Amino acid sequence: MPWEFALPDTLASAATHAAAPPMDSDAFAAFYERSSRLLWAYLARVSNDGALAEDLMQESYVRFLCAEHAPSLAADGEVAARLYLFRIATNLLRDHWRRPRAASIDEISEEFFSAAGGAAQAESRALLGPALQQMKPRERLLLWLAHAEGYSHREIAEVTGLAATSIRLLLFRARRRIAKLLRAGEEQPC
Amino acid sequence: MLRTCPRENEVNDLVTRGQWPHASAEELREHVRTCRACSDLVLVATAFQSVRAETVAAVPRLGSAGALWWRAQLRRRSATVERLSRPLLGAQIFALAVTLLAAASFFGYEARHGVGWLNWLEELPQSVGVQFADLSSPAPFGSAWFWLLAASAAVLVLAAGVAMLLATDKR
């Protein structure tokens, strides 16, 4: 006889109790509203794939809610929760890159970089897109977290799992390299 | 080689807060023009912030928070049920192993200590053959074997019915 018949109430109530998420649905909806665009932007720009970014973003939130030790908004604050979320997303990205067919990393969709915007933005986009494409995935991660999200070295170490002491050097090298690419892009005639 | 500048943090703060170059001192702007580390920082950080703002503004319609919430709830619940059922499955396997061991010991003992199981098994086919012959006779209802067979079939049907009921109930 299956156990559900023997102990239905006990186990069902235990399962329901253990299934309590780190925040209630309203708090999660508000947190999602505040963070989902930023997370999507991070994943989309680092992976160069909008569809992949959406998939990974959804999976990140589901894992965030399922994680036993996820920081709670009330106790740990928004920053800790967001860092934890970015960490999950970064791990998912890394898993994606480790798979044998990671074609989307090296593919750039034209429409993704051709959205409407001002002249200065179009210039940034036109220069940064191809430059980012030439960077290694880890460099893209570091650059985005440092310069788009404004995270400190300690926070970047927390998100990426790299040693905090090596972040400075890795970031310095990545910045120097992309700056060179951006300058080279600026000098090229249209 | 790592050649950082002591003024990097100052420059980075201004860029991150969106105050570069308007809220910066002329002396700092002059420093950035001559310092490679700081000029790289300004170039890269402003490009990233501009692209970030633009990307966030152009985010497509994303999935609803409610759907993700329920998806996570289902996943947590199924993970919990799986975790709770793991020891029960172990106990079931253990009970089955003990039962099989006891049955094997019993049959082994009986076979060695002579209640005559092996002889009985050897004679079984002939015995069954005789009884089936009785069934095909003109008056089977008088045979005790017939009633035994009918009772066994009834118990089997009843047990199957109960099993079906339990399976349907579970679903």
Coordinates of C-alpha atoms in Angstrom, one line a residue:
Chain A
M1 CA 0.0 0.0 0.0
P2 CA 1.4 3.4 -0.9
W3 CA 2.3 5.7 2.0
E4 CA -0.2 8.3 1.0
F5 CA -3.0 6.0 2.2
A6 CA -1.2 5.2 5.4
L7 CA -0.3 8.7 6.5
P8 CA -2.2 11.1 4.2
D9 CA -2.8 13.9 6.6
T10 CA 0.5 14.0 8.4
L11 CA 2.6 14.0 5.2
A12 CA 0.4 16.3 3.3
S13 CA 0.5 18.9 6.1
A14 CA 4.3 18.4 6.5
A15 CA 4.7 19.0 2.7
T16 CA 2.5 22.1 2.8
H17 CA 4.4 23.4 5.8
A18 CA 7.8 22.8 4.3
A19 CA 6.6 24.4 1.0
A20 CA 6.4 27.8 2.7
P21 CA 8.3 30.2 0.4
P22 CA 10.7 32.9 1.8
M23 CA 8.2 35.7 1.1
D24 CA 4.5 35.9 0.5
S25 CA 3.0 36.4 -2.9
D26 CA 2.4 40.1 -2.6
A27 CA 5.9 40.8 -1.4
F28 CA 7.3 38.6 -4.2
A29 CA 5.2 40.5 -6.8
A30 CA 6.6 43.8 -5.6
F31 CA 10.2 42.4 -5.6
Y32 CA 9.7 41.0 -9.1
E33 CA 8.4 44.3 -10.3
R34 CA 11.5 46.1 -9.0
S35 CA 14.1 43.5 -10.1
S36 CA 12.9 41.6 -13.1
R37 CA 13.9 44.3 -15.7
L38 CA 17.3 44.6 -14.3
L39 CA 17.8 40.9 -14.2
W40 CA 16.6 40.5 -17.7
A41 CA 18.9 43.3 -19.0
Y42 CA 21.8 41.6 -17.3
L43 CA 21.1 38.2 -18.7
A44 CA 20.2 39.5 -22.2
R45 CA 23.3 41.6 -22.5
V46 CA 25.7 39.1 -21.1
S47 CA 24.3 36.2 -23.1
N48 CA 23.4 38.2 -26.2
D49 CA 20.1 36.3 -26.4
G50 CA 16.8 37.8 -25.4
A51 CA 14.8 34.5 -25.4
L52 CA 17.4 32.7 -23.3
A53 CA 17.4 35.7 -20.9
E54 CA 13.7 35.3 -20.3
D55 CA 14.0 31.6 -19.7
L56 CA 16.9 32.0 -17.3
M57 CA 15.2 34.9 -15.6
Q58 CA 12.1 32.8 -14.9
E59 CA 14.1 29.9 -13.7
S60 CA 16.1 32.2 -11.4
Y61 CA 13.0 33.5 -9.7
V62 CA 11.6 29.9 -9.3
R63 CA 14.9 28.7 -7.7
F64 CA 15.0 31.8 -5.6
L65 CA 11.6 31.0 -4.1
C66 CA 12.5 27.3 -3.7
A67 CA 15.8 27.9 -2.1
E68 CA 15.9 27.0 1.6
H69 CA 18.4 29.6 2.6
A70 CA 17.2 32.4 0.3
P71 CA 17.5 35.8 2.1
S72 CA 14.1 37.2 3.1
L73 CA 13.2 40.8 2.2
A74 CA 12.1 41.6 5.7
A75 CA 15.2 40.2 7.6
D76 CA 18.0 40.6 5.1
G77 CA 16.9 43.5 2.9
E78 CA 16.4 44.1 -0.8
V79 CA 20.2 44.3 -1.6
A80 CA 20.9 40.8 -0.2
A81 CA 17.8 39.3 -1.9
R82 CA 18.9 40.9 -5.2
L83 CA 22.5 39.7 -4.9
Y84 CA 21.2 36.2 -4.2
L85 CA 19.0 36.4 -7.3
F86 CA 21.8 37.6 -9.5
R87 CA 24.0 34.8 -8.1
I88 CA 21.4 32.2 -9.1
A89 CA 21.1 33.8 -12.6
T90 CA 24.9 33.8 -13.0
N91 CA 25.1 30.1 -12.1
L92 CA 22.4 29.3 -14.6
L93 CA 24.3 31.3 -17.3
R94 CA 27.4 29.4 -16.4
D95 CA 25.6 26.1 -16.7
H96 CA 24.3 27.1 -20.0
W97 CA 27.8 28.0 -21.3
R98 CA 29.1 24.7 -20.0
R99 CA 26.7 22.7 -22.2
P100 CA 28.2 21.4 -25.5
R101 CA 25.9 23.5 -27.7
A102 CA 26.1 27.0 -26.4
A103 CA 25.5 28.6 -29.7
S104 CA 23.6 31.6 -28.4
I105 CA 26.6 33.0 -26.5
D106 CA 28.3 33.8 -29.7
E107 CA 25.3 34.8 -31.8
I108 CA 24.1 38.3 -31.8
S109 CA 20.5 38.9 -32.9
E110 CA 20.3 42.0 -35.0
E111 CA 16.9 43.2 -33.8
F112 CA 18.2 43.0 -30.2
F113 CA 20.6 45.7 -30.8
S114 CA 18.5 47.8 -33.1
A115 CA 15.8 49.1 -30.7
A116 CA 14.8 52.7 -30.9
G117 CA 16.9 55.2 -28.9
G118 CA 18.6 58.6 -29.0
A119 CA 21.8 59.3 -31.0
A120 CA 24.1 59.0 -28.0
Q121 CA 22.5 55.8 -26.9
A122 CA 22.6 54.4 -30.4
E123 CA 26.3 55.2 -30.5
S124 CA 26.9 53.4 -27.2
R125 CA 24.9 50.5 -28.3
A126 CA 26.6 50.4 -31.7
L127 CA 30.0 50.4 -30.0
L128 CA 29.4 48.4 -26.9
G129 CA 27.4 45.5 -28.6
P130 CA 30.2 44.4 -30.9
A131 CA 32.9 45.0 -28.3
L132 CA 31.0 42.9 -25.7
Q133 CA 30.7 40.2 -28.3
Q134 CA 34.5 40.0 -28.5
M135 CA 34.8 39.6 -24.7
K136 CA 34.9 36.3 -22.8
P137 CA 31.7 35.4 -21.0
R138 CA 33.3 35.9 -17.6
E139 CA 34.5 39.3 -18.6
R140 CA 31.1 40.3 -19.8
L141 CA 29.7 39.2 -16.4
L142 CA 32.2 41.2 -14.5
L143 CA 31.9 44.3 -16.5
W144 CA 28.2 44.3 -16.4
L145 CA 28.0 43.7 -12.7
A146 CA 30.6 46.4 -12.0
H147 CA 29.7 49.1 -14.4
A148 CA 26.0 48.6 -15.2
E149 CA 24.8 47.4 -11.8
G150 CA 27.5 49.2 -9.9
Y151 CA 28.3 46.3 -7.6
S152 CA 31.4 46.5 -5.4
H153 CA 34.2 43.9 -5.7
R154 CA 32.9 42.1 -2.6
E155 CA 29.4 41.9 -4.1
I156 CA 30.7 40.7 -7.4
A157 CA 32.6 38.0 -5.7
E158 CA 29.4 37.0 -3.9
V159 CA 27.5 36.8 -7.2
T160 CA 30.1 35.1 -9.3
G161 CA 31.7 32.8 -6.7
L162 CA 35.2 34.1 -7.6
A163 CA 37.7 35.1 -4.9
A164 CA 37.2 38.7 -3.9
T165 CA 40.9 39.4 -4.3
S166 CA 41.0 38.3 -7.9
I167 CA 38.0 40.4 -8.9
R168 CA 40.1 43.6 -9.0
L169 CA 42.7 42.2 -11.4
L170 CA 40.2 40.4 -13.6
L171 CA 38.0 43.5 -13.8
F172 CA 41.0 45.8 -14.5
R173 CA 42.1 43.6 -17.4
A174 CA 38.6 43.3 -18.8
R175 CA 38.0 47.0 -18.6
R176 CA 41.3 47.7 -20.4
R177 CA 40.5 45.3 -23.1
I178 CA 37.0 46.6 -23.8
A179 CA 38.2 50.2 -23.6
K180 CA 40.6 49.4 -26.3
L181 CA 37.9 47.9 -28.4
L182 CA 35.6 50.9 -27.8
R183 CA 38.3 53.3 -28.8
A184 CA 39.1 51.3 -31.9
G185 CA 35.4 51.3 -32.8
E186 CA 35.2 55.1 -32.4
E187 CA 38.2 55.6 -34.7
Q188 CA 36.8 53.5 -37.4
P189 CA 35.2 55.5 -40.2
C190 CA 31.5 54.9 -40.7
Chain B
M1 CA 50.5 44.7 -15.1
L2 CA 48.0 46.1 -12.7
R3 CA 48.4 49.9 -12.7
T4 CA 45.4 51.3 -10.9
C5 CA 44.9 54.9 -9.9
P6 CA 44.1 56.0 -6.4
R7 CA 41.4 58.3 -7.8
E8 CA 39.5 55.5 -9.5
N9 CA 36.9 55.1 -6.7
E10 CA 36.2 58.9 -6.8
V11 CA 35.7 58.8 -10.5
N12 CA 33.6 55.6 -10.3
D13 CA 31.3 57.1 -7.7
L14 CA 30.6 60.1 -9.9
V15 CA 29.9 58.0 -12.9
T16 CA 27.7 55.6 -11.0
R17 CA 25.6 58.4 -9.6
G18 CA 25.2 60.0 -13.0
Q19 CA 27.2 63.1 -12.0
W20 CA 30.0 62.8 -14.4
P21 CA 31.2 65.2 -15.8
H22 CA 28.9 68.0 -14.8
A23 CA 29.3 67.7 -11.0
S24 CA 33.1 67.0 -11.1
A25 CA 35.9 69.4 -10.5
E26 CA 37.9 70.7 -13.4
E27 CA 41.0 69.3 -11.8
L28 CA 39.5 65.8 -11.7
R29 CA 38.4 66.1 -15.4
E30 CA 42.0 67.1 -16.2
H31 CA 43.2 64.1 -14.3
V32 CA 40.9 61.8 -16.2
R33 CA 42.2 63.2 -19.5
T34 CA 45.8 62.2 -18.6
C35 CA 45.2 59.0 -16.5
R36 CA 44.7 55.9 -18.6
A37 CA 43.1 53.8 -15.8
C38 CA 40.6 56.6 -15.1
S39 CA 39.8 57.4 -18.7
D40 CA 39.2 53.7 -19.4
L41 CA 36.9 53.6 -16.4
V42 CA 34.9 56.6 -17.5
L43 CA 34.6 55.4 -21.1
V44 CA 33.5 51.9 -20.1
A45 CA 31.2 52.8 -17.2
T46 CA 29.4 55.5 -19.2
A47 CA 28.9 53.1 -22.1
F48 CA 27.6 50.4 -19.8
Q49 CA 25.2 52.7 -17.9
S50 CA 23.8 54.1 -21.1
V51 CA 23.2 50.6 -22.5
R52 CA 21.8 49.4 -19.3
A53 CA 19.2 52.3 -19.1
E54 CA 18.3 51.7 -22.7
T55 CA 18.0 47.9 -22.3
V56 CA 15.9 48.2 -19.1
A57 CA 13.6 50.7 -20.9
A58 CA 13.2 48.3 -23.9
V59 CA 12.5 45.1 -21.9
P60 CA 9.8 43.0 -23.6
R61 CA 6.7 41.9 -21.8
L62 CA 7.9 39.5 -19.1
G63 CA 6.0 36.7 -17.5
S64 CA 3.7 37.4 -14.6
A65 CA 5.0 37.1 -11.0
G66 CA 1.9 35.1 -10.0
A67 CA 2.7 32.3 -12.5
L68 CA 6.3 32.1 -11.2
W69 CA 5.0 32.1 -7.7
W70 CA 2.7 29.1 -8.3
R71 CA 5.4 27.3 -10.3
A72 CA 7.8 27.6 -7.4
Q73 CA 5.1 26.5 -4.9
L74 CA 4.5 23.3 -7.0
R75 CA 8.2 22.6 -7.2
R76 CA 8.8 23.1 -3.5
R77 CA 5.8 20.9 -2.7
S78 CA 6.9 18.1 -5.0
A79 CA 10.5 18.3 -3.7
T80 CA 9.2 18.0 -0.1
V81 CA 7.0 15.1 -0.9
E82 CA 9.9 13.3 -2.6
R83 CA 12.2 14.0 0.4
L84 CA 9.6 12.7 2.8
S85 CA 8.8 9.6 0.8
R86 CA 12.5 8.6 0.5
P87 CA 12.7 7.0 4.0
L88 CA 9.3 5.3 3.5
L89 CA 10.5 3.7 0.3
G90 CA 13.6 2.5 2.1
A91 CA 11.4 1.0 4.8
Q92 CA 9.3 -0.8 2.1
I93 CA 12.3 -2.2 0.4
F94 CA 13.6 -3.4 3.8
A95 CA 10.3 -5.1 4.7
L96 CA 10.2 -6.8 1.3
A97 CA 13.8 -8.0 1.7
V98 CA 13.0 -9.4 5.2
T99 CA 9.8 -11.1 3.9
L100 CA 11.7 -12.7 1.0
L101 CA 14.5 -13.9 3.4
A102 CA 11.9 -15.4 5.8
A103 CA 10.1 -17.2 3.0
A104 CA 13.4 -18.5 1.5
S105 CA 14.5 -19.7 5.0
F106 CA 11.1 -21.4 5.6
F107 CA 11.1 -23.2 2.2
G108 CA 14.7 -24.2 2.6
Y109 CA 14.1 -25.6 6.1
E110 CA 11.0 -27.5 4.9
A111 CA 12.8 -28.9 1.9
R112 CA 15.6 -30.2 4.1
H113 CA 13.5 -31.5 7.0
G114 CA 11.2 -33.6 5.1
V115 CA 7.5 -32.7 5.1
G116 CA 7.7 -33.9 1.6
W117 CA 7.3 -30.6 -0.3
L118 CA 9.3 -31.9 -3.2
N119 CA 7.4 -35.1 -3.6
W120 CA 4.1 -33.1 -3.3
L121 CA 5.3 -30.7 -6.1
E122 CA 6.3 -33.7 -8.3
E123 CA 2.8 -35.2 -7.9
L124 CA 1.0 -31.9 -8.4
P125 CA 0.6 -32.0 -12.2
Q126 CA -1.1 -35.4 -12.2
S127 CA -3.3 -34.3 -9.3
V128 CA -4.5 -31.2 -11.1
G129 CA -5.0 -33.2 -14.3
V130 CA -7.4 -35.5 -12.4
Q131 CA -9.3 -32.6 -10.9
F132 CA -9.7 -30.9 -14.3
A133 CA -11.0 -34.1 -15.6
D134 CA -13.6 -34.1 -12.8
L135 CA -14.7 -30.6 -13.8
S136 CA -15.5 -31.6 -17.3
S137 CA -17.6 -34.4 -16.0
P138 CA -21.5 -34.1 -16.3
A139 CA -22.0 -33.1 -12.6
P140 CA -19.1 -30.8 -11.6
F141 CA -21.2 -28.9 -9.0
G142 CA -21.0 -31.8 -6.6
S143 CA -17.2 -31.6 -6.5
A144 CA -15.4 -29.9 -3.6
W145 CA -12.7 -28.7 -6.0
F146 CA -15.3 -26.8 -8.0
W147 CA -16.4 -24.8 -4.9
L148 CA -12.8 -24.2 -3.9
L149 CA -12.0 -22.9 -7.4
A150 CA -15.1 -20.7 -7.4
A151 CA -14.2 -19.2 -4.0
S152 CA -10.7 -18.5 -5.1
A153 CA -12.0 -16.7 -8.3
A154 CA -14.4 -14.7 -6.2
V155 CA -11.6 -13.6 -3.8
L156 CA -9.4 -12.6 -6.7
V157 CA -12.2 -10.5 -8.3
L158 CA -12.9 -8.8 -5.0
A159 CA -9.2 -8.1 -4.4
A160 CA -8.9 -6.7 -7.9
G161 CA -11.9 -4.5 -7.3
V162 CA -10.4 -3.1 -4.1
A163 CA -7.1 -2.5 -5.8
M164 CA -8.8 -0.6 -8.6
L165 CA -10.8 1.5 -6.1
L166 CA -7.6 2.4 -4.2
A167 CA -5.8 3.3 -7.4
T168 CA -8.6 5.5 -8.6
D169 CA -8.9 7.1 -5.2
K170 CA -5.2 8.0 -5.2
R171 CA -5.5 9.7 -8.5

